[in-house]
PDB file of C-alpha atoms and ligand atoms in Angstrom:
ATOM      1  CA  UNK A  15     -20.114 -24.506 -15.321  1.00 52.00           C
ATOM      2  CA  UNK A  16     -18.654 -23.680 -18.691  1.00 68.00           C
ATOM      3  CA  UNK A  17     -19.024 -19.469 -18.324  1.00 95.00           C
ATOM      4  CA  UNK A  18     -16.292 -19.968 -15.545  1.00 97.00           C
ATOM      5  CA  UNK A  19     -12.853 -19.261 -17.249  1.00 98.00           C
ATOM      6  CA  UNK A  20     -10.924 -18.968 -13.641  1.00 98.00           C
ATOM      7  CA  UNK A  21     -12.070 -21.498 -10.345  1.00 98.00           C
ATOM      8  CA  UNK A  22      -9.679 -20.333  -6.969  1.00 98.00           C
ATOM      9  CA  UNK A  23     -10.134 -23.781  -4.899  1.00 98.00           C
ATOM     10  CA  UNK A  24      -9.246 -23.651  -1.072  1.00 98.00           C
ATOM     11  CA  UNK A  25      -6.024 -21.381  -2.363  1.00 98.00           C
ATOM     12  CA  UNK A  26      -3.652 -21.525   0.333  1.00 98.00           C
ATOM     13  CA  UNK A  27      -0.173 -19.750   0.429  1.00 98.00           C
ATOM     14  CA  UNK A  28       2.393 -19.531   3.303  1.00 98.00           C
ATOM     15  CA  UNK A  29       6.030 -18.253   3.071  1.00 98.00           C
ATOM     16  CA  UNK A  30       7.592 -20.218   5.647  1.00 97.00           C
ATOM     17  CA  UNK A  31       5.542 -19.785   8.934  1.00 97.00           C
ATOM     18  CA  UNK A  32       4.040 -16.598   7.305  1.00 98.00           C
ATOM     19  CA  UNK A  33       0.378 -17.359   6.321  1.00 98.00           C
ATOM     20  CA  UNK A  34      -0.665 -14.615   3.100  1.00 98.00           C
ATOM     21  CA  UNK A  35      -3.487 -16.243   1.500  1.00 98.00           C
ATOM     22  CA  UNK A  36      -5.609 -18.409   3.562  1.00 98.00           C
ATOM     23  CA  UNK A  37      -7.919 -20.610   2.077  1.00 98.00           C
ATOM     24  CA  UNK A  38      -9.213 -18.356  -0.912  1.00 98.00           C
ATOM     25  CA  UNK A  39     -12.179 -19.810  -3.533  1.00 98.00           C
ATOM     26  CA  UNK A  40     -13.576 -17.441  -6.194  1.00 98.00           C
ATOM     27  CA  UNK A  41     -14.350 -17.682  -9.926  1.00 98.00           C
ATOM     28  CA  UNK A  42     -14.025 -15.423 -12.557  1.00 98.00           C
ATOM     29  CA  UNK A  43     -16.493 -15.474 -15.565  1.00 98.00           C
ATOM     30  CA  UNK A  44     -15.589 -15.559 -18.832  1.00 97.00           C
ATOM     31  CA  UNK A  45     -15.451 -11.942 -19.959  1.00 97.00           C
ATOM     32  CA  UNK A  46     -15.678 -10.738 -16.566  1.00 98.00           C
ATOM     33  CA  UNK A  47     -13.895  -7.814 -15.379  1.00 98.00           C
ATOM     34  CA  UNK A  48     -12.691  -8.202 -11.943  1.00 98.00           C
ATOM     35  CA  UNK A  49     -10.997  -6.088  -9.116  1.00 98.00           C
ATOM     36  CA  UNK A  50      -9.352  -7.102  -6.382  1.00 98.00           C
ATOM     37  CA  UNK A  51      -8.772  -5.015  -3.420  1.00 96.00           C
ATOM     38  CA  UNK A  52      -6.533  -5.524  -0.211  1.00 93.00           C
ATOM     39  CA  UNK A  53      -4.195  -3.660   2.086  1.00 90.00           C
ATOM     40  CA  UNK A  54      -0.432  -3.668   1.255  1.00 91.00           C
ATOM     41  CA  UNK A  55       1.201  -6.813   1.885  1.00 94.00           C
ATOM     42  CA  UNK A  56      -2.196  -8.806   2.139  1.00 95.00           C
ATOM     43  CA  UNK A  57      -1.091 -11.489  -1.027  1.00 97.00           C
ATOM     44  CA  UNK A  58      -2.784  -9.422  -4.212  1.00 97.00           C
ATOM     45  CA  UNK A  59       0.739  -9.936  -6.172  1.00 96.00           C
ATOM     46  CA  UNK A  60       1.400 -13.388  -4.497  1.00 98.00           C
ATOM     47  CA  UNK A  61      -1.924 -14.396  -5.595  1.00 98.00           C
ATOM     48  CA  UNK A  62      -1.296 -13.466  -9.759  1.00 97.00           C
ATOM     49  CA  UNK A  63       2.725 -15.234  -8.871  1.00 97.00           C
ATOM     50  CA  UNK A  64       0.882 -18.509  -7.596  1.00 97.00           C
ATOM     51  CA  UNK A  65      -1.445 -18.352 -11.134  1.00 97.00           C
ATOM     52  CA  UNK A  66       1.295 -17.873 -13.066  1.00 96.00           C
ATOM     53  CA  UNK A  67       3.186 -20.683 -11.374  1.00 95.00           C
ATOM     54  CA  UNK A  68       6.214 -17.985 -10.578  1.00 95.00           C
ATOM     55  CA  UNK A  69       4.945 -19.533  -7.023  1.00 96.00           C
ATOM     56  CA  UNK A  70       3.554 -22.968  -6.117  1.00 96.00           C
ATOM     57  CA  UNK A  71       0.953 -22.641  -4.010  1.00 97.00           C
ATOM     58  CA  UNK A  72       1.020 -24.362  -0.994  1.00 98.00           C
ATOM     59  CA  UNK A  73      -2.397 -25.755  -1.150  1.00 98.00           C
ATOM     60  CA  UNK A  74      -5.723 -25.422  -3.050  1.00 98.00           C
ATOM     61  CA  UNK A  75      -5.063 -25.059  -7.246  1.00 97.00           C
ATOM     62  CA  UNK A  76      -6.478 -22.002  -9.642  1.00 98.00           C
ATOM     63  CA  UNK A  77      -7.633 -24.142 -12.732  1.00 98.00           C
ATOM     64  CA  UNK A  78      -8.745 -22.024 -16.292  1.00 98.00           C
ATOM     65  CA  UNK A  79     -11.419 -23.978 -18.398  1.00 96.00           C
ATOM     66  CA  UNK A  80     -11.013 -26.588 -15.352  1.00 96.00           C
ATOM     67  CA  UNK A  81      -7.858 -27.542 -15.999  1.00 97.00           C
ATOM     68  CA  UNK A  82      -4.297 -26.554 -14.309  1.00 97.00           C
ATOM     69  CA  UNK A  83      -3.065 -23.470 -15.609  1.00 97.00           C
ATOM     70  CA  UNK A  84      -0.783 -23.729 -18.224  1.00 95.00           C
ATOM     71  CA  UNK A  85       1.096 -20.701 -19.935  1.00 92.00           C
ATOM     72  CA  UNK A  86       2.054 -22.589 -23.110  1.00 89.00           C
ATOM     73  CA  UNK A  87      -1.510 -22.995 -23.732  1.00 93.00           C
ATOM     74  CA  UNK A  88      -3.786 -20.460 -21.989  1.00 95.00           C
ATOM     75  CA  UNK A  89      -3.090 -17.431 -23.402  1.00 94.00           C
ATOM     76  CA  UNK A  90      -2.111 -15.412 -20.609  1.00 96.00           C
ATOM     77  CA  UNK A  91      -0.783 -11.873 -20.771  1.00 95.00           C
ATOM     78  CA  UNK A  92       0.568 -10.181 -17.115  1.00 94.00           C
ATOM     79  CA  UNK A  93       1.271  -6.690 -16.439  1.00 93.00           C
ATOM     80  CA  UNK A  94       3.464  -6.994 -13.211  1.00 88.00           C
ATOM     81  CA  UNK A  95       3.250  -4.140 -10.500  1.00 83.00           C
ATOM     82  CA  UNK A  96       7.482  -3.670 -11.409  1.00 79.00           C
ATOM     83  CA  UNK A  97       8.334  -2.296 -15.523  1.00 72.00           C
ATOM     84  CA  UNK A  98       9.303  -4.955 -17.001  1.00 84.00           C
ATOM     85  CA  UNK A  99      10.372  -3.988 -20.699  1.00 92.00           C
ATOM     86  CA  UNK A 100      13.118  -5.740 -22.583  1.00 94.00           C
ATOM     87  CA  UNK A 101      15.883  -2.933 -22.379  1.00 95.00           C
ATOM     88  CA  UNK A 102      17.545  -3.855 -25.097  1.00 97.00           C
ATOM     89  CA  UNK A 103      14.624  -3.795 -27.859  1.00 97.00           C
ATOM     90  CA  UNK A 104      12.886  -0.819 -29.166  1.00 98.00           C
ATOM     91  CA  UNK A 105       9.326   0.079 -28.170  1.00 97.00           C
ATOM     92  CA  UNK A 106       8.130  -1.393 -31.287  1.00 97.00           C
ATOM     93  CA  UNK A 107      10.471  -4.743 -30.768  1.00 97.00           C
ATOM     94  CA  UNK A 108       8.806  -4.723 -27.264  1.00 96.00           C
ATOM     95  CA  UNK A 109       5.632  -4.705 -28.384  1.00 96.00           C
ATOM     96  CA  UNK A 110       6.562  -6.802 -31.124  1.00 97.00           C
ATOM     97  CA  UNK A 111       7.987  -9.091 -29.037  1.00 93.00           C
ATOM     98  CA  UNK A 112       5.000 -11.603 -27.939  1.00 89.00           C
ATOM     99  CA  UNK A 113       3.376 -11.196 -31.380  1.00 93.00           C
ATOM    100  CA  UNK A 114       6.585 -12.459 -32.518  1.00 94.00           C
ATOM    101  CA  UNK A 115       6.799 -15.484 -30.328  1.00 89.00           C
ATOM    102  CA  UNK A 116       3.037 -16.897 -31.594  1.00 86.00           C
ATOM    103  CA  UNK A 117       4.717 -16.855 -35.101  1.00 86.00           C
ATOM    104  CA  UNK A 118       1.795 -14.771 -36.180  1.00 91.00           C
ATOM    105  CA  UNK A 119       1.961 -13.661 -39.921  1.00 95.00           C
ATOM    106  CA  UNK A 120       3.734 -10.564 -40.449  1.00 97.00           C
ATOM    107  CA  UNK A 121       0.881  -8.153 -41.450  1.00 97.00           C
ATOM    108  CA  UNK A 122      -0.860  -9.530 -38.241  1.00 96.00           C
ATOM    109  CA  UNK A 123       2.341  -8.916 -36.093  1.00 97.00           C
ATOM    110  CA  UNK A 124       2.455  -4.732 -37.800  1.00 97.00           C
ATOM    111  CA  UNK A 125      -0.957  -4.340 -37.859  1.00 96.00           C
ATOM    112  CA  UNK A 126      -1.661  -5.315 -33.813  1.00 95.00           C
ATOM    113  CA  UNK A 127       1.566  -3.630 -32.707  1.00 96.00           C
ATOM    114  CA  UNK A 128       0.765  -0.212 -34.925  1.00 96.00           C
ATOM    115  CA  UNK A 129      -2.738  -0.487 -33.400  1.00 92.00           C
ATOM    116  CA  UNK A 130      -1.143  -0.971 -29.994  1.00 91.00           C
ATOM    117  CA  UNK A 131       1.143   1.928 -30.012  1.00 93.00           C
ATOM    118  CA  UNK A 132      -1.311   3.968 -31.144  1.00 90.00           C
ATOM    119  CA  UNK A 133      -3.947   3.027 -28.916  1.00 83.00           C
ATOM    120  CA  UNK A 134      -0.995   4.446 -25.884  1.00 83.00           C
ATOM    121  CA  UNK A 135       0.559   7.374 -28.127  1.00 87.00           C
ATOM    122  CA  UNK A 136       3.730   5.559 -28.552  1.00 94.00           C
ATOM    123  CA  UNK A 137       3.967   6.040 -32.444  1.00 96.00           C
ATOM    124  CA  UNK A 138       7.011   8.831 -32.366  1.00 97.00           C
ATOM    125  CA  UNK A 139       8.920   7.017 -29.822  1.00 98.00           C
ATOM    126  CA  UNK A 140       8.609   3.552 -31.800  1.00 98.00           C
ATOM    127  CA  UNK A 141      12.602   3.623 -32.402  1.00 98.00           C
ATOM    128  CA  UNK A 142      13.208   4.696 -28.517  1.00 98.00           C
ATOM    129  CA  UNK A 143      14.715   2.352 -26.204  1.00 98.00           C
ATOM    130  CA  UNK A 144      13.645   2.188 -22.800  1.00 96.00           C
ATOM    131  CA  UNK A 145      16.584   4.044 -21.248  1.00 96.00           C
ATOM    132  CA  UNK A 146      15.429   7.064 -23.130  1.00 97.00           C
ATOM    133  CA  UNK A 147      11.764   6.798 -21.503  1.00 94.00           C
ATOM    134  CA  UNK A 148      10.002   7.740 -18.249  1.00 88.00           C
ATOM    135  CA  UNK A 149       8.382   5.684 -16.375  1.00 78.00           C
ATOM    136  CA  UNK A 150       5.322   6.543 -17.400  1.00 79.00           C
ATOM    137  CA  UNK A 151       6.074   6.133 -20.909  1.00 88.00           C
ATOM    138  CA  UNK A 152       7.755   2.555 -19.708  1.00 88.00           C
ATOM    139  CA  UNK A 153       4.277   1.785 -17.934  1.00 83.00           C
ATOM    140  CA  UNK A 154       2.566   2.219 -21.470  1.00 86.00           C
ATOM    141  CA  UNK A 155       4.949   0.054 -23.762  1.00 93.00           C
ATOM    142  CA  UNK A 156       4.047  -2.613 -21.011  1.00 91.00           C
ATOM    143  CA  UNK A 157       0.277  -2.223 -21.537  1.00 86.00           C
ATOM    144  CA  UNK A 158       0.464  -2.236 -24.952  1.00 90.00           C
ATOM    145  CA  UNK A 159       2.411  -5.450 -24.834  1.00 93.00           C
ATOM    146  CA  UNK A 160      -0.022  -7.130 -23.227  1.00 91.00           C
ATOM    147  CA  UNK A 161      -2.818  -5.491 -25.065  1.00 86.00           C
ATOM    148  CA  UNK A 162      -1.120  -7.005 -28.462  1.00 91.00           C
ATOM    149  CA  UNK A 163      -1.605 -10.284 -27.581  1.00 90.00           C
ATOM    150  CA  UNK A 164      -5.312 -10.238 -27.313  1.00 88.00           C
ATOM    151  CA  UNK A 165      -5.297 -12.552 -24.416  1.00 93.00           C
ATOM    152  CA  UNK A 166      -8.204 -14.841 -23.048  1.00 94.00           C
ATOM    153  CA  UNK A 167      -6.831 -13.731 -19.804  1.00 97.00           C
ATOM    154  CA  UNK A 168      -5.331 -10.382 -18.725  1.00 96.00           C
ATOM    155  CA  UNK A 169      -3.622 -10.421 -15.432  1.00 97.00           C
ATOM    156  CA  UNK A 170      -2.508  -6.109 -14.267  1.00 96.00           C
ATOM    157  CA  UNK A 171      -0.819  -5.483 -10.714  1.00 95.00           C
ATOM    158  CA  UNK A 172      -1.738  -1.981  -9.947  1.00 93.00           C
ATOM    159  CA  UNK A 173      -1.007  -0.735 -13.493  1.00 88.00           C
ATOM    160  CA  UNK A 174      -1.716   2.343 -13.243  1.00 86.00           C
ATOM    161  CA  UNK A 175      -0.036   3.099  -9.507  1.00 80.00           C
ATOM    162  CA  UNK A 176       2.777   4.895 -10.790  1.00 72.00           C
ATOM    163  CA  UNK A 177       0.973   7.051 -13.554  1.00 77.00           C
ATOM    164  CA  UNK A 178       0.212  11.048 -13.439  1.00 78.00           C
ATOM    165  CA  UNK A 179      -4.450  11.039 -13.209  1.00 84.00           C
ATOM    166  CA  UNK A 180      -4.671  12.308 -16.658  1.00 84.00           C
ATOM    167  CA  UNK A 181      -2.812   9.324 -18.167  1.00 78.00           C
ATOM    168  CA  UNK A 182      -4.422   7.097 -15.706  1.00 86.00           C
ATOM    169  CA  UNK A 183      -8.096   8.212 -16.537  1.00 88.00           C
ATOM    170  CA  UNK A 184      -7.336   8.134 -20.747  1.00 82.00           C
ATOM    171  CA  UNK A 185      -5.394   4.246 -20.315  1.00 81.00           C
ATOM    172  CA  UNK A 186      -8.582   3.191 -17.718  1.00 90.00           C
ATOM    173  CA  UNK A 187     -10.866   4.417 -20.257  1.00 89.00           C
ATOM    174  CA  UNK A 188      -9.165   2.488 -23.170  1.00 82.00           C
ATOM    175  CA  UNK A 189      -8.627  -0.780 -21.145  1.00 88.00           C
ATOM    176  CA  UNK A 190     -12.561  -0.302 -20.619  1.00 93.00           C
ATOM    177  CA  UNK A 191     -12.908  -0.034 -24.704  1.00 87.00           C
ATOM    178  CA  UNK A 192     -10.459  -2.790 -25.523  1.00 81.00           C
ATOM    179  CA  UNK A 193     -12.413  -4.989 -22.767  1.00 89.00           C
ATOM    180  CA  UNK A 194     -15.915  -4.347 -24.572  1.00 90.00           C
ATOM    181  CA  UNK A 195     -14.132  -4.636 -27.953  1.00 82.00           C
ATOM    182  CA  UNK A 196     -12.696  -8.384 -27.178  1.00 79.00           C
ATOM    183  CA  UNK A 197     -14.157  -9.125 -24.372  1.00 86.00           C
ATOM    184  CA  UNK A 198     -11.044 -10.475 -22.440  1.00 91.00           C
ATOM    185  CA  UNK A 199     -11.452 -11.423 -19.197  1.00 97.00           C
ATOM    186  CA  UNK A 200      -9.682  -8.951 -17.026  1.00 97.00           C
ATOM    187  CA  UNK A 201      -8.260  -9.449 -13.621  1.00 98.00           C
ATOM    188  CA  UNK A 202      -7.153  -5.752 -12.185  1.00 98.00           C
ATOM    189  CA  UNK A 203      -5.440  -5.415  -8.772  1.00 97.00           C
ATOM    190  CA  UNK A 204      -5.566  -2.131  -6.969  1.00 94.00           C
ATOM    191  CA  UNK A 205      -5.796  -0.544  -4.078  1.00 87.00           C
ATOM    192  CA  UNK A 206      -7.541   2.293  -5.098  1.00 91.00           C
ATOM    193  CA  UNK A 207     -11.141   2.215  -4.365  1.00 93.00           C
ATOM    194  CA  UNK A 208     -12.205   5.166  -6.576  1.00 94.00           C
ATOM    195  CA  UNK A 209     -10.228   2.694  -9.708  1.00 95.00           C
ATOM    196  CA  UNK A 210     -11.940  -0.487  -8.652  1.00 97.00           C
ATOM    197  CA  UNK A 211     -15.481   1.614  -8.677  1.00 97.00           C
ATOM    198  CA  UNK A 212     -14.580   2.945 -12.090  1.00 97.00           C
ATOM    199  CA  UNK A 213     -13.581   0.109 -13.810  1.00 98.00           C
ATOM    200  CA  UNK A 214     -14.865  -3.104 -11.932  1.00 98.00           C
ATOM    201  CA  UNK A 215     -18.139  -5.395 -12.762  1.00 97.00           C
ATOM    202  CA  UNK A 216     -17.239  -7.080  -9.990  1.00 98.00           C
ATOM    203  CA  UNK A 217     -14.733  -5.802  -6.592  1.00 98.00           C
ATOM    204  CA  UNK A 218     -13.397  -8.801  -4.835  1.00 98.00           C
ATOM    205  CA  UNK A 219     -12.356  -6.945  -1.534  1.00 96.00           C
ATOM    206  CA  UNK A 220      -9.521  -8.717   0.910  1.00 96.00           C
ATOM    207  CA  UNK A 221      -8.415  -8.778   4.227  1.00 94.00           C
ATOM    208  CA  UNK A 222      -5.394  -8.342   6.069  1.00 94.00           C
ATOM    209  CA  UNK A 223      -3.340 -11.151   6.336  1.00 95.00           C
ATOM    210  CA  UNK A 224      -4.005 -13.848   7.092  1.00 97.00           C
ATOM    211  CA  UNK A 225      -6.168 -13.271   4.000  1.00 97.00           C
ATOM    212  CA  UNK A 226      -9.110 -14.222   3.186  1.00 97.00           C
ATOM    213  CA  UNK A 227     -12.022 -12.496   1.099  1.00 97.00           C
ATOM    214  CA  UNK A 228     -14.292 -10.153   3.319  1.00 95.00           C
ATOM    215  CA  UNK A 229     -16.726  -9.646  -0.035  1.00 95.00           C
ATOM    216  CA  UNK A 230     -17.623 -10.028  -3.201  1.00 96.00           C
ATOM    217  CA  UNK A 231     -19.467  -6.345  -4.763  1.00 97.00           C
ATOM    218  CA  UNK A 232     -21.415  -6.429  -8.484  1.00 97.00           C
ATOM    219  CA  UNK A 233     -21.110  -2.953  -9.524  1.00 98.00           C
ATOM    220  CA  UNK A 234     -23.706  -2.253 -12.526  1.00 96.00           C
ATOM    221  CA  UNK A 235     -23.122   1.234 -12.862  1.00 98.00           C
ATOM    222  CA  UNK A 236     -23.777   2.305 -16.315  1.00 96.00           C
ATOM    223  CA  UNK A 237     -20.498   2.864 -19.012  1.00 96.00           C
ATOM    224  CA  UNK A 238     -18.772   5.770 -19.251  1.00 94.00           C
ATOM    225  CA  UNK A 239     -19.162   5.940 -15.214  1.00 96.00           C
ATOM    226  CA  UNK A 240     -19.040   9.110 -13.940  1.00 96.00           C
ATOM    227  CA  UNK A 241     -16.755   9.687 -10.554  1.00 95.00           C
ATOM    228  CA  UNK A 242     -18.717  12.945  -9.712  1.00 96.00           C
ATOM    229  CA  UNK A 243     -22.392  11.131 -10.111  1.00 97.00           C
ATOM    230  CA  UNK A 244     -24.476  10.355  -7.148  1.00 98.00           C
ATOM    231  CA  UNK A 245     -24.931   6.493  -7.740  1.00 97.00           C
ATOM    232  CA  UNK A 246     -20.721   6.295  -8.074  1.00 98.00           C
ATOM    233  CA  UNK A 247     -20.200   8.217  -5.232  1.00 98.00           C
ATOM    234  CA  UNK A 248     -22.111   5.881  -2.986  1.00 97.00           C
ATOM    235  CA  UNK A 249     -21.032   3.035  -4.190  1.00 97.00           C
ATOM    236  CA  UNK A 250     -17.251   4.188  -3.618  1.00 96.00           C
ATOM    237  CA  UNK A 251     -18.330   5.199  -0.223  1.00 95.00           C
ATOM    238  CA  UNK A 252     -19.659   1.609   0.436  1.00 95.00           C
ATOM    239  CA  UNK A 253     -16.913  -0.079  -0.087  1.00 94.00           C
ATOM    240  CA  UNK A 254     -14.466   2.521   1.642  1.00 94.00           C
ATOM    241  CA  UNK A 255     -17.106   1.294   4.587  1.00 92.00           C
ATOM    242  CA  UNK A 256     -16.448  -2.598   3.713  1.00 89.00           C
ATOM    243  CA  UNK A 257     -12.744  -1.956   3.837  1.00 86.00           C
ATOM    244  CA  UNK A 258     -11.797  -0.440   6.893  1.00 78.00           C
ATOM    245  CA  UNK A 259      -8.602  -2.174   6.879  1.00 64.00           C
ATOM    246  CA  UNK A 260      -7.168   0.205   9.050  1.00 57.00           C
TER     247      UNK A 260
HETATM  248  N1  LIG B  11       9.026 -14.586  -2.291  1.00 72.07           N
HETATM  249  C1  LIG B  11       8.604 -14.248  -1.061  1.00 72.07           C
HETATM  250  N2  LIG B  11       9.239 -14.726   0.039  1.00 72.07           N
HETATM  251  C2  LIG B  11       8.820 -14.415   1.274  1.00 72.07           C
HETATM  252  N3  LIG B  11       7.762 -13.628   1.545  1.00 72.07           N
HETATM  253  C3  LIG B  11       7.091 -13.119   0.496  1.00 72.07           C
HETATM  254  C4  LIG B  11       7.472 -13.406  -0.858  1.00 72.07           C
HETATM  255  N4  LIG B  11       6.615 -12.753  -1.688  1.00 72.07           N
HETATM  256  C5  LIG B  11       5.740 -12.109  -0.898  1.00 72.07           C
HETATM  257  N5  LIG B  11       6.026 -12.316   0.418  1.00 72.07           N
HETATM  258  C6  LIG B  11       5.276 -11.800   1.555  1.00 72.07           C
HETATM  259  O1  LIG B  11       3.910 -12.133   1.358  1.00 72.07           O
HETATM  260  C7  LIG B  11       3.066 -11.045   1.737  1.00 72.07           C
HETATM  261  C8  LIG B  11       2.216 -10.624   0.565  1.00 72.07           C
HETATM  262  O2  LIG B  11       3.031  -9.977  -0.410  1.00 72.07           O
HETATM  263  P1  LIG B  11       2.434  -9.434  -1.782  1.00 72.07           P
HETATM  264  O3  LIG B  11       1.732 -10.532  -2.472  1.00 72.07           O
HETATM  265  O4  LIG B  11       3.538  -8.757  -2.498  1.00 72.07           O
HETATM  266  O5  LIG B  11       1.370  -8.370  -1.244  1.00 72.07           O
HETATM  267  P2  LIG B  11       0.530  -7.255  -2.057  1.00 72.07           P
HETATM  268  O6  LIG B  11       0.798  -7.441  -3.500  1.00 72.07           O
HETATM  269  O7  LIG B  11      -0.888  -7.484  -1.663  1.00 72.07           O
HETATM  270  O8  LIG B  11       1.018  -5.925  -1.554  1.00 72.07           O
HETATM  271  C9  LIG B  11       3.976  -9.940   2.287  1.00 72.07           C
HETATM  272  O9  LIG B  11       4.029 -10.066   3.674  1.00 72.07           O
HETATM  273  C10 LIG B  11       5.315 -10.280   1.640  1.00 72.07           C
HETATM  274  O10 LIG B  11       6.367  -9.842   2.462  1.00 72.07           O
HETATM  275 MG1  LIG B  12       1.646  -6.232  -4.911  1.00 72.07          MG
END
């Protein structure tokens, strides 16, 4: 089916004798925005890792466009659960940085990287490097990297985990625009139900290891959702039911 973008086939992954993901099939449409939630320690970050091939999965392949993934040419952009600036570049080289690596034309390369800082307040601390930010500052140079790129595929461990709510509502609202605006397919891992409700189309929700998915939610609440409404607050209180992890 050509609106897949992302097939999961029979993904298995052990660390030695330790089974994490057992046996795990999904797809993700193109354009789809997708959460994932699971306990601590059930495989969400191992599961992006074997994507990315930072792992090799043990059995079972993750093909985009039905082929093998392949960073060189599916554009691919991954905001990992750690910071991960370049300490020794500005926030504008940062952001820069990708654009820079496509060989994009210059006015391209300014014009996506202004947009990008704006789009996270970053414009006054363009010349900063990260040793003179907070973490939460960090946290937004990192989304706005990825943002940049304009990726066909946006891979985010638990973004917004570290972030103070006001920052976290304002960057969930404008990953929300940017994902209308270019319709990227989004893959979002949390473990916050209230953040999968808010942003997800779809909530893929896992087990404990040995994992495998318990279910698969469509959420169709209208856009801007409201966490106060009715409708919201059942749905969040479904799939705190579906969870029960504990
Ligand atoms: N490189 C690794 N070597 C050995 N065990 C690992 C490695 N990476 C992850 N694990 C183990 O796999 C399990 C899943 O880890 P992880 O994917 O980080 O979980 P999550 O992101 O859902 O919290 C954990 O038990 C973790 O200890
Ligand atoms: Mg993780």
């Amino acid at each position: 089916m050509d609106d897949v973008l992302v097939k999961v086939k029979h993904l298995t992954k052990k660390f030695g004798s330790l089974l994490v993901l057992d046996d795990i099939s999904f797809d993700v449409k193109k354009g789809e925005f997708l959460c994932v939630v699971g306990p601590t320690g059930c495989g969400k970050t191992t599961f992006l890792n074997s994507l990315t091939h930072l792992y090799e999965a043990t059995s079972g392949e993750i093909l985009i466009n039905d082929e093998p993934v392949d960073l060189q040419k599916h554009n691919i952009a991954y905001i990992f659960q750690e910071y991960s600036t370049m300490p020794w570049l500005t926030v504008e080289q940062n952001i820069r940085f990708g654009l820079e690596t496509k060989k994009l034309p210059e006015a391209d390369i300014r014009e996506r990287a202004e947009n990008a800082m704006a789009m996270v307040g970053l414009e006054a601390y363009r010349n900063y490097y990260p040793a003179q930010l907070s973490a939460s500052m960090l946290q937004r140079v990192v989304i706005a990297r990825a943002f940049a790129v304009e990726p066909m595929l946006l891979l985010m461990d638990e973004p917004y985990g570290q972030l103070d709510l006001d920052l976290r509502f304002r960057l969930e609202d404008e990953l929300i625009a940017l994902w209308k605006k270019t319709k990227t397919t989004v893959i979002f891992i949390t473990h916050n139900i209230e953040e999968a409700v808010y942003l997800g189309e779809n909530i893929l929700i896992l087990t404990n290891k040995p994992t495998t998915i318990k279910t698969k939610i469509h959420n169709d609440l209208p856009r801007p959702r409201d966490i106060a409404s009715p409708d919201f607050v059942k749905l969040r209180n479904e799939v705190t039911e579906l969870i029960k992890w504990w």
